[in-house]
Amino acid sequence: YAYPAVLAQNWFGNNERVLATGLATLLNILGVSIGFIMGPLIVGDSPSKIPNLLLIEATFCVIISILLILLFKSKPPTPPSLSQILITETVVVDEDEDNKIEEREEKIYNDIDDGDKKTISATSNEDEFKKRSMKETLIKLFTQKDYVILFYAFGMCTGQFFAISTIIGEMLELENYNEDQIGYLGFILISSGAIGATACCLIGDKFAKYRATLTFICALLCFFSNIWFTLTFKPDNFIMLCVVCGVMGFFITAIFPLALDLSVEITYPLSPTIASTVLICSAQIIGFTLVIIMNIIIHEFGTLITNIIFTVLIGSASFFLLFFRPTYKRSLYEN
């Protein structure tokens, strides 16, 4: 889940990264949505066929893993952007240009010492970065206000989505929906997110400086769609639930690639791998915790209280994003 942002940083230029992150994320989402359909089709009402389902899934995973190991390279021979050159090539700033960019460069890359000439060595810089990344990078990440806000908002929105995707079958069974209906609703919830992620990434690449605003709008629309979902979550309302799941999945999954790209953008030149992975960890931890807690609440208090809690949590994420005013450090350096 965390690799799309790293892939985009390593392989794509500054006007392509958001879309690249979105497309890579989209494939993750499509894989999950196919899983919602494959289960009912292969297993049906016969639990004895579950090993067949697992074998098919394992076969696909093994084949793809072998192809990646044999064919995929982590980086292209030529860096696609100036920000990537920072850790892959030697960059020299001439004396005539030094005074013009010194103040901006200090803000963007505090690790570079002032001087008449600044040289960034590929090998030494990358080795040094790896040695200090896990300790110093984590400290730097969590001392940046904008990253902490993004960490919470992304974790809550995406973690809630993971939790709903996991327990929606159990919730729908309590409202007397059958296995086929549950499979279709899960498929719509996930696959509509793939469309939303692609659409928002196209907008994000075209209007790069409004990525934070776009993330807030998606989170706010997620909040309203959760209210709609709560009001329509009742028996014999399958068509309306299909529509609501489509809308909710569209906006909540759109946050995924936008936030991953922003995590790399606003923490530059810190490790994109660590910045995006920590963000994913927040979603996984929150999602795992919500699954455990909501499973108890579903059976003790019913689906209505469960959906209300989900709505309040995603509303808190939208509220925190009101204070999200990031500096696009990577873009500033490249410009």
Short mmCIF file of C-alpha atoms in Angstrom, two decimals:
data_model
loop_
_atom_site.label_atom_id
_atom_site.label_comp_id
_atom_site.label_asym_id
_atom_site.label_seq_id
_atom_site.Cartn_x
_atom_site.Cartn_y
_atom_site.Cartn_z
CA TYR A 1 0.00 0.00 0.00
CA ALA A 2 2.83 2.45 0.78
CA TYR A 3 4.92 1.80 -2.33
CA PRO A 4 2.91 3.86 -4.93
CA ALA A 5 4.31 7.17 -3.60
CA VAL A 6 7.87 5.80 -3.70
CA LEU A 7 7.31 4.42 -7.20
CA ALA A 8 6.07 7.81 -8.38
CA GLN A 9 9.01 9.63 -6.80
CA ASN A 10 11.57 7.29 -8.38
CA TRP A 11 10.08 6.98 -11.87
CA PHE A 12 7.94 10.04 -12.71
CA GLY A 13 8.35 13.79 -13.16
CA ASN A 14 6.71 16.52 -11.10
CA ASN A 15 3.61 16.76 -13.35
CA GLU A 16 3.01 13.01 -13.34
CA ARG A 17 3.54 11.87 -9.76
CA VAL A 18 0.01 12.28 -8.39
CA LEU A 19 -1.50 10.36 -11.29
CA ALA A 20 1.20 7.67 -11.05
CA THR A 21 0.48 7.29 -7.34
CA GLY A 22 -3.25 7.09 -8.10
CA LEU A 23 -2.91 4.46 -10.81
CA ALA A 24 -0.69 2.27 -8.64
CA THR A 25 -3.14 2.65 -5.78
CA LEU A 26 -6.02 1.90 -8.15
CA LEU A 27 -4.58 -1.54 -8.90
CA ASN A 28 -4.49 -2.30 -5.17
CA ILE A 29 -8.12 -1.27 -4.91
CA LEU A 30 -9.18 -3.28 -7.95
CA GLY A 31 -7.52 -6.36 -6.47
CA VAL A 32 -9.57 -5.97 -3.29
CA SER A 33 -12.80 -5.40 -5.24
CA ILE A 34 -12.18 -8.53 -7.35
CA GLY A 35 -11.75 -10.42 -4.08
CA PHE A 36 -15.26 -9.40 -3.03
CA ILE A 37 -16.64 -10.96 -6.21
CA MET A 38 -14.42 -14.05 -6.31
CA GLY A 39 -15.49 -15.22 -2.84
CA PRO A 40 -19.21 -15.67 -3.57
CA LEU A 41 -18.56 -16.97 -7.10
CA ILE A 42 -16.06 -19.67 -6.13
CA VAL A 43 -17.15 -20.57 -2.61
CA GLY A 44 -20.88 -19.86 -2.75
CA ASP A 45 -22.65 -21.75 0.03
CA SER A 46 -19.98 -24.45 0.24
CA PRO A 47 -17.26 -23.72 2.85
CA SER A 48 -15.33 -26.75 1.58
CA LYS A 49 -14.36 -24.67 -1.49
CA ILE A 50 -12.49 -22.05 0.57
CA PRO A 51 -9.13 -23.87 0.04
CA ASN A 52 -9.72 -23.59 -3.73
CA LEU A 53 -10.21 -19.83 -3.38
CA LEU A 54 -7.03 -19.48 -1.31
CA LEU A 55 -5.06 -21.58 -3.81
CA ILE A 56 -6.16 -19.38 -6.73
CA GLU A 57 -5.24 -16.21 -4.85
CA ALA A 58 -1.87 -17.64 -3.78
CA THR A 59 -1.08 -18.65 -7.39
CA PHE A 60 -1.67 -15.12 -8.65
CA CYS A 61 0.49 -13.66 -5.85
CA VAL A 62 3.38 -16.04 -6.53
CA ILE A 63 3.37 -15.38 -10.29
CA ILE A 64 3.32 -11.61 -9.83
CA SER A 65 6.07 -11.75 -7.18
CA ILE A 66 8.35 -13.77 -9.49
CA LEU A 67 7.79 -11.31 -12.36
CA LEU A 68 8.61 -8.37 -10.08
CA ILE A 69 11.82 -9.97 -8.83
CA LEU A 70 12.99 -10.81 -12.36
CA LEU A 71 11.86 -7.76 -14.35
CA PHE A 72 11.26 -4.74 -12.13
CA LYS A 73 14.00 -2.21 -11.30
CA SER A 74 13.68 0.13 -8.34
CA LYS A 75 14.95 3.20 -10.24
CA PRO A 76 15.41 4.28 -13.87
CA PRO A 77 18.93 4.98 -15.22
CA THR A 78 18.15 8.72 -15.44
CA PRO A 79 16.41 10.51 -12.55
CA PRO A 80 13.01 11.88 -13.70
CA SER A 81 13.09 15.08 -11.60
CA LEU A 82 15.36 17.49 -9.79
CA SER A 83 14.14 16.25 -6.43
CA GLN A 84 15.20 12.72 -7.33
CA ILE A 85 18.58 13.97 -8.54
CA LEU A 86 19.17 15.08 -4.96
CA ILE A 87 19.87 11.50 -3.89
CA THR A 88 21.05 9.97 -7.17
CA GLU A 89 23.47 12.40 -8.81
CA THR A 90 25.94 15.16 -8.03
CA VAL A 91 24.33 18.59 -8.15
CA VAL A 92 26.47 21.74 -8.20
CA VAL A 93 25.07 25.22 -7.78
CA ASP A 94 27.30 27.92 -9.32
CA GLU A 95 28.45 30.88 -7.29
CA ASP A 96 26.46 33.36 -9.38
CA GLU A 97 23.24 31.54 -8.65
CA ASP A 98 24.00 30.72 -5.04
CA ASN A 99 22.94 34.01 -3.49
CA LYS A 100 19.60 33.94 -5.31
CA ILE A 101 18.49 30.56 -4.03
CA GLU A 102 20.25 30.41 -0.65
CA GLU A 103 17.31 31.56 1.47
CA ARG A 104 14.79 29.27 -0.24
CA GLU A 105 17.16 26.32 -0.22
CA GLU A 106 17.70 26.65 3.54
CA LYS A 107 13.97 26.35 4.14
CA ILE A 108 13.61 23.35 1.86
CA TYR A 109 16.73 21.39 2.66
CA ASN A 110 18.11 22.31 6.06
CA ASP A 111 20.73 19.58 5.90
CA ILE A 112 22.74 21.45 3.26
CA ASP A 113 25.37 23.81 4.71
CA ASP A 114 25.60 27.42 3.49
CA GLY A 115 28.48 28.18 1.15
CA ASP A 116 29.49 29.58 -2.18
CA LYS A 117 29.07 26.18 -3.77
CA LYS A 118 26.76 23.35 -2.68
CA THR A 119 27.54 19.84 -3.81
CA ILE A 120 25.30 16.88 -3.11
CA SER A 121 27.03 13.57 -3.66
CA ALA A 122 24.83 10.70 -4.73
CA THR A 123 26.60 7.86 -2.99
CA SER A 124 27.56 9.51 0.27
CA ASN A 125 24.19 11.24 0.66
CA GLU A 126 22.18 8.08 0.05
CA ASP A 127 24.32 5.96 2.39
CA GLU A 128 24.12 8.57 5.12
CA PHE A 129 20.39 8.81 4.62
CA LYS A 130 19.88 5.08 5.12
CA LYS A 131 21.92 5.01 8.30
CA ARG A 132 19.97 7.76 10.04
CA SER A 133 16.54 7.34 8.49
CA MET A 134 14.72 5.20 11.01
CA LYS A 135 15.73 7.29 14.01
CA GLU A 136 16.08 10.87 12.82
CA THR A 137 13.46 10.73 10.07
CA LEU A 138 10.72 9.56 12.44
CA ILE A 139 11.58 12.34 14.88
CA LYS A 140 11.50 14.93 12.09
CA LEU A 141 8.21 13.58 10.74
CA PHE A 142 6.39 13.87 14.04
CA THR A 143 7.74 17.33 14.79
CA GLN A 144 6.09 18.68 11.64
CA LYS A 145 2.57 19.90 12.40
CA ASP A 146 1.25 19.37 8.87
CA TYR A 147 2.48 15.79 8.76
CA VAL A 148 0.88 15.01 12.14
CA ILE A 149 -2.44 16.40 10.90
CA LEU A 150 -2.18 14.35 7.70
CA PHE A 151 -1.19 11.30 9.77
CA TYR A 152 -4.36 11.53 11.86
CA ALA A 153 -6.76 12.50 9.05
CA PHE A 154 -5.51 9.87 6.62
CA GLY A 155 -5.38 7.22 9.33
CA MET A 156 -8.93 7.93 10.42
CA CYS A 157 -10.45 8.16 6.92
CA THR A 158 -8.64 5.19 5.44
CA GLY A 159 -8.72 3.13 8.65
CA GLN A 160 -12.47 3.61 8.83
CA PHE A 161 -12.73 2.52 5.19
CA PHE A 162 -10.67 -0.60 5.92
CA ALA A 163 -12.90 -1.36 8.91
CA ILE A 164 -16.15 -0.90 6.99
CA SER A 165 -14.85 -3.04 4.12
CA THR A 166 -14.04 -5.78 6.64
CA ILE A 167 -17.25 -5.82 8.68
CA ILE A 168 -19.81 -4.65 6.11
CA GLY A 169 -20.76 -8.28 5.42
CA GLU A 170 -21.55 -8.88 9.09
CA MET A 171 -23.51 -5.62 9.30
CA LEU A 172 -25.54 -6.46 6.20
CA GLU A 173 -26.31 -9.97 7.46
CA LEU A 174 -27.93 -8.41 10.54
CA GLU A 175 -30.19 -6.47 8.16
CA ASN A 176 -31.12 -9.69 6.31
CA TYR A 177 -29.11 -9.21 3.11
CA ASN A 178 -27.89 -12.36 1.34
CA GLU A 179 -24.36 -13.33 0.31
CA ASP A 180 -24.73 -12.18 -3.31
CA GLN A 181 -26.00 -8.76 -2.26
CA ILE A 182 -23.16 -8.40 0.25
CA GLY A 183 -20.63 -9.30 -2.45
CA TYR A 184 -22.03 -6.74 -4.90
CA LEU A 185 -22.14 -3.97 -2.28
CA GLY A 186 -18.55 -4.68 -1.30
CA PHE A 187 -17.52 -4.64 -4.96
CA ILE A 188 -19.26 -1.30 -5.55
CA LEU A 189 -17.75 0.23 -2.42
CA ILE A 190 -14.22 -0.70 -3.47
CA SER A 191 -14.39 -0.30 -7.26
CA SER A 192 -16.03 3.13 -7.13
CA GLY A 193 -13.01 4.17 -5.10
CA ALA A 194 -10.78 3.26 -8.04
CA ILE A 195 -12.72 5.71 -10.22
CA GLY A 196 -12.56 8.38 -7.53
CA ALA A 197 -8.82 7.92 -7.02
CA THR A 198 -8.14 8.26 -10.75
CA ALA A 199 -10.35 11.34 -11.16
CA CYS A 200 -8.87 13.17 -8.16
CA CYS A 201 -5.32 12.33 -9.22
CA LEU A 202 -5.92 13.81 -12.68
CA ILE A 203 -7.17 16.99 -10.98
CA GLY A 204 -4.30 16.87 -8.49
CA ASP A 205 -1.69 16.75 -11.27
CA LYS A 206 -3.33 19.60 -13.16
CA PHE A 207 -3.82 21.82 -10.10
CA ALA A 208 -0.90 20.67 -7.95
CA LYS A 209 -1.00 23.57 -5.50
CA TYR A 210 -4.58 22.70 -4.52
CA ARG A 211 -3.88 19.11 -3.46
CA ALA A 212 -4.41 19.91 0.23
CA THR A 213 -7.72 21.63 -0.55
CA LEU A 214 -8.79 18.69 -2.70
CA THR A 215 -7.97 16.30 0.16
CA PHE A 216 -10.11 18.34 2.55
CA ILE A 217 -13.03 18.42 0.09
CA CYS A 218 -12.87 14.63 -0.32
CA ALA A 219 -12.80 14.14 3.47
CA LEU A 220 -15.77 16.49 3.93
CA LEU A 221 -17.77 14.69 1.23
CA CYS A 222 -16.85 11.40 2.92
CA PHE A 223 -18.39 12.76 6.11
CA PHE A 224 -21.65 13.68 4.35
CA SER A 225 -21.77 10.37 2.48
CA ASN A 226 -21.32 8.56 5.82
CA ILE A 227 -24.37 10.40 7.16
CA TRP A 228 -26.29 9.30 4.08
CA PHE A 229 -25.04 5.72 4.53
CA THR A 230 -26.21 5.73 8.17
CA LEU A 231 -29.69 6.97 7.23
CA THR A 232 -30.17 4.42 4.42
CA PHE A 233 -28.67 1.39 6.18
CA LYS A 234 -31.83 -0.66 6.76
CA PRO A 235 -33.48 -3.83 5.41
CA ASP A 236 -34.91 -4.02 1.87
CA ASN A 237 -33.02 -0.95 0.66
CA PHE A 238 -30.49 -2.63 -1.63
CA ILE A 239 -30.65 -0.20 -4.59
CA MET A 240 -30.18 2.88 -2.42
CA LEU A 241 -27.32 1.20 -0.56
CA CYS A 242 -25.62 0.50 -3.90
CA VAL A 243 -25.78 4.21 -4.74
CA VAL A 244 -24.57 5.30 -1.30
CA CYS A 245 -21.69 2.78 -1.29
CA GLY A 246 -20.65 4.06 -4.72
CA VAL A 247 -20.58 7.68 -3.55
CA MET A 248 -18.85 6.89 -0.25
CA GLY A 249 -16.22 4.68 -1.88
CA PHE A 250 -15.59 7.30 -4.60
CA PHE A 251 -14.57 10.04 -2.16
CA ILE A 252 -13.00 8.08 0.67
CA THR A 253 -10.61 6.16 -1.59
CA ALA A 254 -9.69 9.33 -3.50
CA ILE A 255 -7.94 10.49 -0.33
CA PHE A 256 -5.55 7.53 -0.50
CA PRO A 257 -3.23 8.57 -3.39
CA LEU A 258 -3.57 12.29 -2.62
CA ALA A 259 -2.42 11.81 0.97
CA LEU A 260 0.43 9.46 0.00
CA ASP A 261 1.74 12.00 -2.51
CA LEU A 262 1.34 14.83 0.00
CA SER A 263 3.25 12.87 2.63
CA VAL A 264 6.28 12.79 0.34
CA GLU A 265 5.76 16.37 -0.85
CA ILE A 266 5.55 18.10 2.52
CA THR A 267 8.33 16.09 4.21
CA TYR A 268 10.89 16.38 1.41
CA PRO A 269 13.82 15.62 1.49
CA LEU A 270 13.09 13.00 4.12
CA SER A 271 12.77 9.40 2.97
CA PRO A 272 9.58 8.96 0.89
CA THR A 273 9.49 5.30 1.86
CA ILE A 274 9.32 6.08 5.57
CA ALA A 275 6.93 9.04 5.18
CA SER A 276 4.39 7.02 3.18
CA THR A 277 4.83 3.80 5.17
CA VAL A 278 4.20 5.55 8.49
CA LEU A 279 1.04 7.03 6.97
CA ILE A 280 -0.14 3.57 5.93
CA CYS A 281 0.66 2.24 9.41
CA SER A 282 -1.69 4.82 10.92
CA ALA A 283 -4.52 3.54 8.69
CA GLN A 284 -3.75 -0.10 9.42
CA ILE A 285 -3.57 0.41 13.20
CA ILE A 286 -6.77 2.46 13.31
CA GLY A 287 -8.54 0.05 10.94
CA PHE A 288 -7.49 -3.00 12.98
CA THR A 289 -8.59 -1.32 16.22
CA LEU A 290 -11.94 -0.29 14.75
CA VAL A 291 -12.65 -3.80 13.48
CA ILE A 292 -12.21 -5.22 16.99
CA ILE A 293 -14.22 -2.49 18.72
CA MET A 294 -17.00 -2.29 16.11
CA ASN A 295 -17.50 -6.05 16.12
CA ILE A 296 -18.40 -5.77 19.77
CA ILE A 297 -20.59 -2.70 19.27
CA ILE A 298 -22.49 -4.28 16.36
CA HIS A 299 -23.71 -7.15 18.51
CA GLU A 300 -24.23 -5.11 21.66
CA PHE A 301 -25.86 -1.96 20.24
CA GLY A 302 -26.71 -2.69 16.58
CA THR A 303 -25.70 -1.26 13.21
CA LEU A 304 -27.14 2.22 13.79
CA ILE A 305 -24.79 3.06 16.67
CA THR A 306 -21.90 1.52 14.71
CA ASN A 307 -22.54 3.76 11.72
CA ILE A 308 -22.95 6.84 13.92
CA ILE A 309 -19.53 6.20 15.49
CA PHE A 310 -17.97 5.77 12.05
CA THR A 311 -19.51 9.08 10.95
CA VAL A 312 -18.26 10.97 14.01
CA LEU A 313 -14.74 9.63 13.52
CA ILE A 314 -14.53 10.67 9.88
CA GLY A 315 -16.03 14.04 10.84
CA SER A 316 -13.10 14.55 13.23
CA ALA A 317 -10.68 13.88 10.36
CA SER A 318 -12.40 16.55 8.25
CA PHE A 319 -12.16 18.99 11.17
CA PHE A 320 -8.41 18.44 11.57
CA LEU A 321 -7.86 19.05 7.85
CA LEU A 322 -9.21 22.58 8.33
CA PHE A 323 -5.84 23.34 9.93
CA PHE A 324 -3.81 21.63 7.21
CA ARG A 325 -1.73 24.36 5.54
CA PRO A 326 1.28 22.54 4.11
CA THR A 327 4.32 23.90 2.31
CA TYR A 328 4.99 21.98 -0.89
CA LYS A 329 8.71 21.57 -0.23
CA ARG A 330 9.52 19.20 -3.09
CA SER A 331 7.83 21.42 -5.67
CA LEU A 332 9.53 24.52 -4.28
CA TYR A 333 12.93 22.89 -4.65
CA GLU A 334 12.23 21.84 -8.23
CA ASN A 335 10.85 25.25 -9.20
#
